[in-house]
mmCIF file of C-alpha atoms in Angstrom:
data_model
loop_
_atom_site.group_PDB
_atom_site.id
_atom_site.type_symbol
_atom_site.label_atom_id
_atom_site.label_comp_id
_atom_site.label_asym_id
_atom_site.label_seq_id
_atom_site.Cartn_x
_atom_site.Cartn_y
_atom_site.Cartn_z
ATOM 1 C CA MET A 144 6.072 -21.301 43.930
ATOM 2 C CA SER A 145 2.383 -20.675 44.448
ATOM 3 C CA ASP A 146 -0.269 -21.373 41.850
ATOM 4 C CA LYS A 147 -0.887 -17.626 41.606
ATOM 5 C CA GLN A 148 2.794 -16.966 40.889
ATOM 6 C CA ALA A 149 2.939 -19.752 38.275
ATOM 7 C CA THR A 150 -0.145 -18.349 36.523
ATOM 8 C CA LEU A 151 1.357 -14.861 36.554
ATOM 9 C CA ASP A 152 4.650 -16.165 35.127
ATOM 10 C CA GLU A 153 2.751 -17.938 32.331
ATOM 11 C CA GLN A 154 0.843 -14.752 31.523
ATOM 12 C CA VAL A 155 4.053 -12.730 31.348
ATOM 13 C CA ARG A 156 5.704 -15.305 29.052
ATOM 14 C CA GLY A 157 2.590 -15.385 26.857
ATOM 15 C CA ALA A 158 2.542 -11.587 26.628
ATOM 16 C CA GLY A 159 6.205 -11.602 25.618
ATOM 17 C CA ARG A 160 5.543 -14.132 22.842
ATOM 18 C CA ALA A 161 2.556 -12.078 21.662
ATOM 19 C CA ARG A 162 4.731 -8.945 21.462
ATOM 20 C CA TRP A 163 7.342 -10.768 19.401
ATOM 21 C CA LEU A 164 4.623 -12.130 17.135
ATOM 22 C CA ASP A 165 3.272 -8.586 16.676
ATOM 23 C CA VAL A 166 6.770 -7.323 15.841
ATOM 24 C CA ALA A 167 7.174 -10.109 13.276
ATOM 25 C CA LYS A 168 3.762 -9.321 11.754
ATOM 26 C CA LEU A 169 4.572 -5.600 11.594
ATOM 27 C CA VAL A 170 7.959 -6.161 9.961
ATOM 28 C CA GLY A 171 6.482 -8.730 7.574
ATOM 29 C CA SER A 172 3.647 -6.416 6.554
ATOM 30 C CA ILE A 173 6.032 -3.545 5.869
ATOM 31 C CA VAL A 174 8.487 -5.765 3.967
ATOM 32 C CA VAL A 175 5.716 -7.129 1.724
ATOM 33 C CA CYS A 176 4.487 -3.622 0.900
ATOM 34 C CA GLU A 177 7.961 -2.188 0.302
ATOM 35 C CA ALA A 178 8.783 -5.247 -1.840
ATOM 36 C CA ALA A 179 5.750 -4.482 -3.989
ATOM 37 C CA GLY A 180 7.171 -1.008 -4.466
ATOM 38 C CA GLY A 181 10.509 -2.557 -5.366
ATOM 39 C CA VAL A 182 8.918 -4.748 -8.016
ATOM 40 C CA GLY A 183 7.119 -1.731 -9.458
ATOM 41 C CA SER A 184 10.387 0.207 -9.587
ATOM 42 C CA ILE A 185 11.925 -2.506 -11.772
ATOM 43 C CA PHE A 186 9.566 -1.312 -14.507
ATOM 44 C CA THR A 187 9.657 2.362 -13.575
ATOM 45 C CA ALA A 188 13.359 3.149 -13.151
ATOM 46 C CA PRO A 189 14.558 2.323 -16.692
ATOM 47 C CA ALA A 190 11.795 4.419 -18.273
ATOM 48 C CA ILE A 191 12.290 7.609 -16.206
ATOM 49 C CA ALA A 192 15.344 8.994 -18.023
ATOM 50 C CA THR A 193 14.223 7.820 -21.464
ATOM 51 C CA TRP A 194 10.569 7.340 -22.366
ATOM 52 C CA TYR A 195 9.031 9.302 -19.466
ATOM 53 C CA ALA A 196 11.496 12.184 -19.879
ATOM 54 C CA ALA A 197 10.400 12.592 -23.499
ATOM 55 C CA LEU A 198 6.684 12.835 -22.676
ATOM 56 C CA ASP A 199 4.838 16.132 -22.508
ATOM 57 C CA LYS A 200 3.686 16.562 -18.921
ATOM 58 C CA PRO A 201 1.307 19.000 -17.205
ATOM 59 C CA GLY A 202 2.609 21.914 -15.165
ATOM 60 C CA PHE A 203 1.591 20.226 -11.893
ATOM 61 C CA THR A 204 4.023 17.330 -12.447
ATOM 62 C CA PRO A 205 6.240 16.987 -9.373
ATOM 63 C CA PRO A 206 10.003 16.608 -9.767
ATOM 64 C CA ASN A 207 11.168 13.032 -10.347
ATOM 65 C CA TRP A 208 13.100 12.917 -7.055
ATOM 66 C CA LEU A 209 9.836 13.271 -5.094
ATOM 67 C CA PHE A 210 8.306 9.986 -6.245
ATOM 68 C CA ALA A 211 10.671 7.566 -4.464
ATOM 69 C CA PRO A 212 10.337 9.072 -0.959
ATOM 70 C CA ALA A 213 6.589 9.568 -1.425
ATOM 71 C CA TRP A 214 6.028 5.948 -2.455
ATOM 72 C CA THR A 215 8.380 4.602 0.213
ATOM 73 C CA THR A 216 6.372 6.466 2.841
ATOM 74 C CA LEU A 217 3.052 5.327 1.401
ATOM 75 C CA PHE A 218 4.172 1.673 1.305
ATOM 76 C CA LEU A 219 5.298 2.036 4.934
ATOM 77 C CA LEU A 220 1.857 3.369 5.902
ATOM 78 C CA MET A 221 0.187 0.547 3.952
ATOM 79 C CA GLY A 222 2.314 -2.003 5.802
ATOM 80 C CA ILE A 223 1.406 -0.536 9.184
ATOM 81 C CA ALA A 224 -2.280 -0.471 8.206
ATOM 82 C CA ALA A 225 -2.175 -4.109 7.077
ATOM 83 C CA PHE A 226 -0.504 -5.039 10.367
ATOM 84 C CA LEU A 227 -3.210 -3.293 12.406
ATOM 85 C CA VAL A 228 -5.832 -5.346 10.594
ATOM 86 C CA TRP A 229 -3.863 -8.621 10.697
ATOM 87 C CA ARG A 230 -3.142 -8.350 14.415
ATOM 88 C CA ARG A 231 -6.887 -8.452 15.141
ATOM 89 C CA GLY A 232 -6.667 -12.131 14.138
ATOM 90 C CA LEU A 233 -7.803 -13.994 11.072
ATOM 91 C CA ARG A 234 -10.865 -15.215 12.981
ATOM 92 C CA HIS A 235 -12.048 -11.662 13.674
ATOM 93 C CA PRO A 236 -14.982 -10.725 11.394
ATOM 94 C CA GLY A 237 -13.847 -8.951 8.271
ATOM 95 C CA VAL A 238 -10.096 -9.461 8.682
ATOM 96 C CA ARG A 239 -9.632 -12.105 5.988
ATOM 97 C CA LEU A 240 -11.746 -10.209 3.466
ATOM 98 C CA ALA A 241 -9.943 -6.949 4.258
ATOM 99 C CA LEU A 242 -6.536 -8.574 3.744
ATOM 100 C CA VAL A 243 -7.633 -10.197 0.468
ATOM 101 C CA ILE A 244 -8.876 -6.853 -0.851
ATOM 102 C CA PHE A 245 -5.623 -5.283 0.339
ATOM 103 C CA GLY A 246 -3.648 -7.931 -1.559
ATOM 104 C CA VAL A 247 -5.627 -7.261 -4.723
ATOM 105 C CA GLN A 248 -4.977 -3.517 -4.533
ATOM 106 C CA LEU A 249 -1.276 -4.170 -3.883
ATOM 107 C CA VAL A 250 -1.076 -6.286 -7.056
ATOM 108 C CA LEU A 251 -2.960 -3.572 -8.970
ATOM 109 C CA ASN A 252 -0.473 -1.016 -7.644
ATOM 110 C CA VAL A 253 2.443 -2.994 -9.114
ATOM 111 C CA LEU A 254 0.495 -3.588 -12.326
ATOM 112 C CA TRP A 255 0.138 0.142 -12.881
ATOM 113 C CA SER A 256 3.936 0.466 -13.073
ATOM 114 C CA VAL A 257 4.075 -2.481 -15.464
ATOM 115 C CA VAL A 258 1.411 -0.998 -17.744
ATOM 116 C CA PHE A 259 2.361 2.689 -17.647
ATOM 117 C CA PHE A 260 6.155 2.455 -17.528
ATOM 118 C CA GLY A 261 6.917 -1.106 -18.625
ATOM 119 C CA LEU A 262 4.497 -1.184 -21.557
ATOM 120 C CA LYS A 263 4.813 2.589 -22.037
ATOM 121 C CA SER A 264 1.053 2.924 -22.228
ATOM 122 C CA PRO A 265 -0.532 6.066 -20.767
ATOM 123 C CA LEU A 266 -3.983 4.861 -21.905
ATOM 124 C CA GLY A 267 -3.454 1.462 -20.291
ATOM 125 C CA GLY A 268 -2.270 3.299 -17.179
ATOM 126 C CA VAL A 269 -5.491 5.336 -17.061
ATOM 127 C CA VAL A 270 -7.619 2.196 -17.284
ATOM 128 C CA GLU A 271 -5.516 0.336 -14.721
ATOM 129 C CA ILE A 272 -5.362 3.211 -12.219
ATOM 130 C CA CYS A 273 -9.174 3.368 -12.255
ATOM 131 C CA PHE A 274 -9.274 -0.255 -11.088
ATOM 132 C CA LEU A 275 -6.566 0.538 -8.518
ATOM 133 C CA TRP A 276 -8.506 3.548 -7.234
ATOM 134 C CA VAL A 277 -11.666 1.470 -6.707
ATOM 135 C CA ALA A 278 -9.630 -1.259 -4.996
ATOM 136 C CA ILE A 279 -8.094 1.331 -2.639
ATOM 137 C CA VAL A 280 -11.546 2.661 -1.717
ATOM 138 C CA LEU A 281 -12.736 -0.887 -1.028
ATOM 139 C CA THR A 282 -9.603 -1.537 1.049
ATOM 140 C CA ILE A 283 -10.136 1.609 3.101
ATOM 141 C CA VAL A 284 -13.747 0.644 3.802
ATOM 142 C CA ALA A 285 -12.800 -2.937 4.731
ATOM 143 C CA PHE A 286 -9.873 -1.785 6.910
ATOM 144 C CA TRP A 287 -11.982 0.917 8.584
ATOM 145 C CA ARG A 288 -14.492 -1.732 9.692
ATOM 146 C CA VAL A 289 -11.717 -3.680 11.435
ATOM 147 C CA SER A 290 -9.493 -0.806 12.610
ATOM 148 C CA VAL A 291 -10.269 2.880 12.178
ATOM 149 C CA ALA A 292 -6.561 3.672 12.498
ATOM 150 C CA ALA A 293 -5.778 1.279 9.623
ATOM 151 C CA GLY A 294 -8.358 2.996 7.434
ATOM 152 C CA VAL A 295 -6.994 6.433 8.304
ATOM 153 C CA LEU A 296 -3.426 5.323 7.457
ATOM 154 C CA LEU A 297 -4.570 4.575 3.891
ATOM 155 C CA LEU A 298 -6.044 8.038 3.274
ATOM 156 C CA PRO A 299 -2.719 9.617 2.138
ATOM 157 C CA TYR A 300 -2.356 6.713 -0.309
ATOM 158 C CA MET A 301 -5.834 7.448 -1.696
ATOM 159 C CA VAL A 302 -4.941 11.131 -2.101
ATOM 160 C CA TRP A 303 -1.632 10.332 -3.817
ATOM 161 C CA VAL A 304 -3.197 7.822 -6.221
ATOM 162 C CA SER A 305 -5.929 10.346 -7.035
ATOM 163 C CA PHE A 306 -3.189 12.850 -7.866
ATOM 164 C CA ALA A 307 -1.318 10.174 -9.864
ATOM 165 C CA ALA A 308 -4.523 9.425 -11.784
ATOM 166 C CA ALA A 309 -4.904 13.106 -12.714
ATOM 167 C CA LEU A 310 -1.270 13.148 -13.795
ATOM 168 C CA ASN A 311 -1.726 9.943 -15.808
ATOM 169 C CA VAL A 312 -4.841 11.302 -17.563
ATOM 170 C CA SER A 313 -2.992 14.546 -18.358
ATOM 171 C CA VAL A 314 -0.017 12.656 -19.809
ATOM 172 C CA PHE A 315 -2.400 10.619 -21.942
ATOM 173 C CA ILE A 316 -4.139 13.773 -23.245
ATOM 174 C CA LEU A 317 -0.852 15.609 -23.895
ATOM 175 C CA ASN A 318 0.710 12.666 -25.739
ATOM 176 C CA PRO A 319 -1.826 11.395 -28.287
#
């Protein structure tokens, strides 16, 4: 085998390993995000048919069945966005900071479910979702600097959380 052929074989093997590493990173990113949603649902699910059902809600409240597929899709998009940033490499400028900010917003996302549904606190939910909203904006900016596609993938999440914030504020006002 020639030196050229050996070098080519090494490059092909290296590319194959890199693809598998990317697949593992993608799956891991999605699993982490969906798991966060799962943790949040531990606090949400028991309250839906009881406490939440008894609350006065605004006319723009979507049906309960819509929330699970919406959040599942948003967590999927978040996972893909995190992967796009992570795959740039932790040594790439801005990647570590972007992933830390992303982690903070993911924790704040779960915390909203704990506060609003678990503690049954619409006021606490309003306060917490404001912190979440700011963290999402910071995440979008940090992701955008590393990967425009990653930033774009978070825009539906920003829209949904903005809608959720309006819903949360309305529930707080309607249920003094």
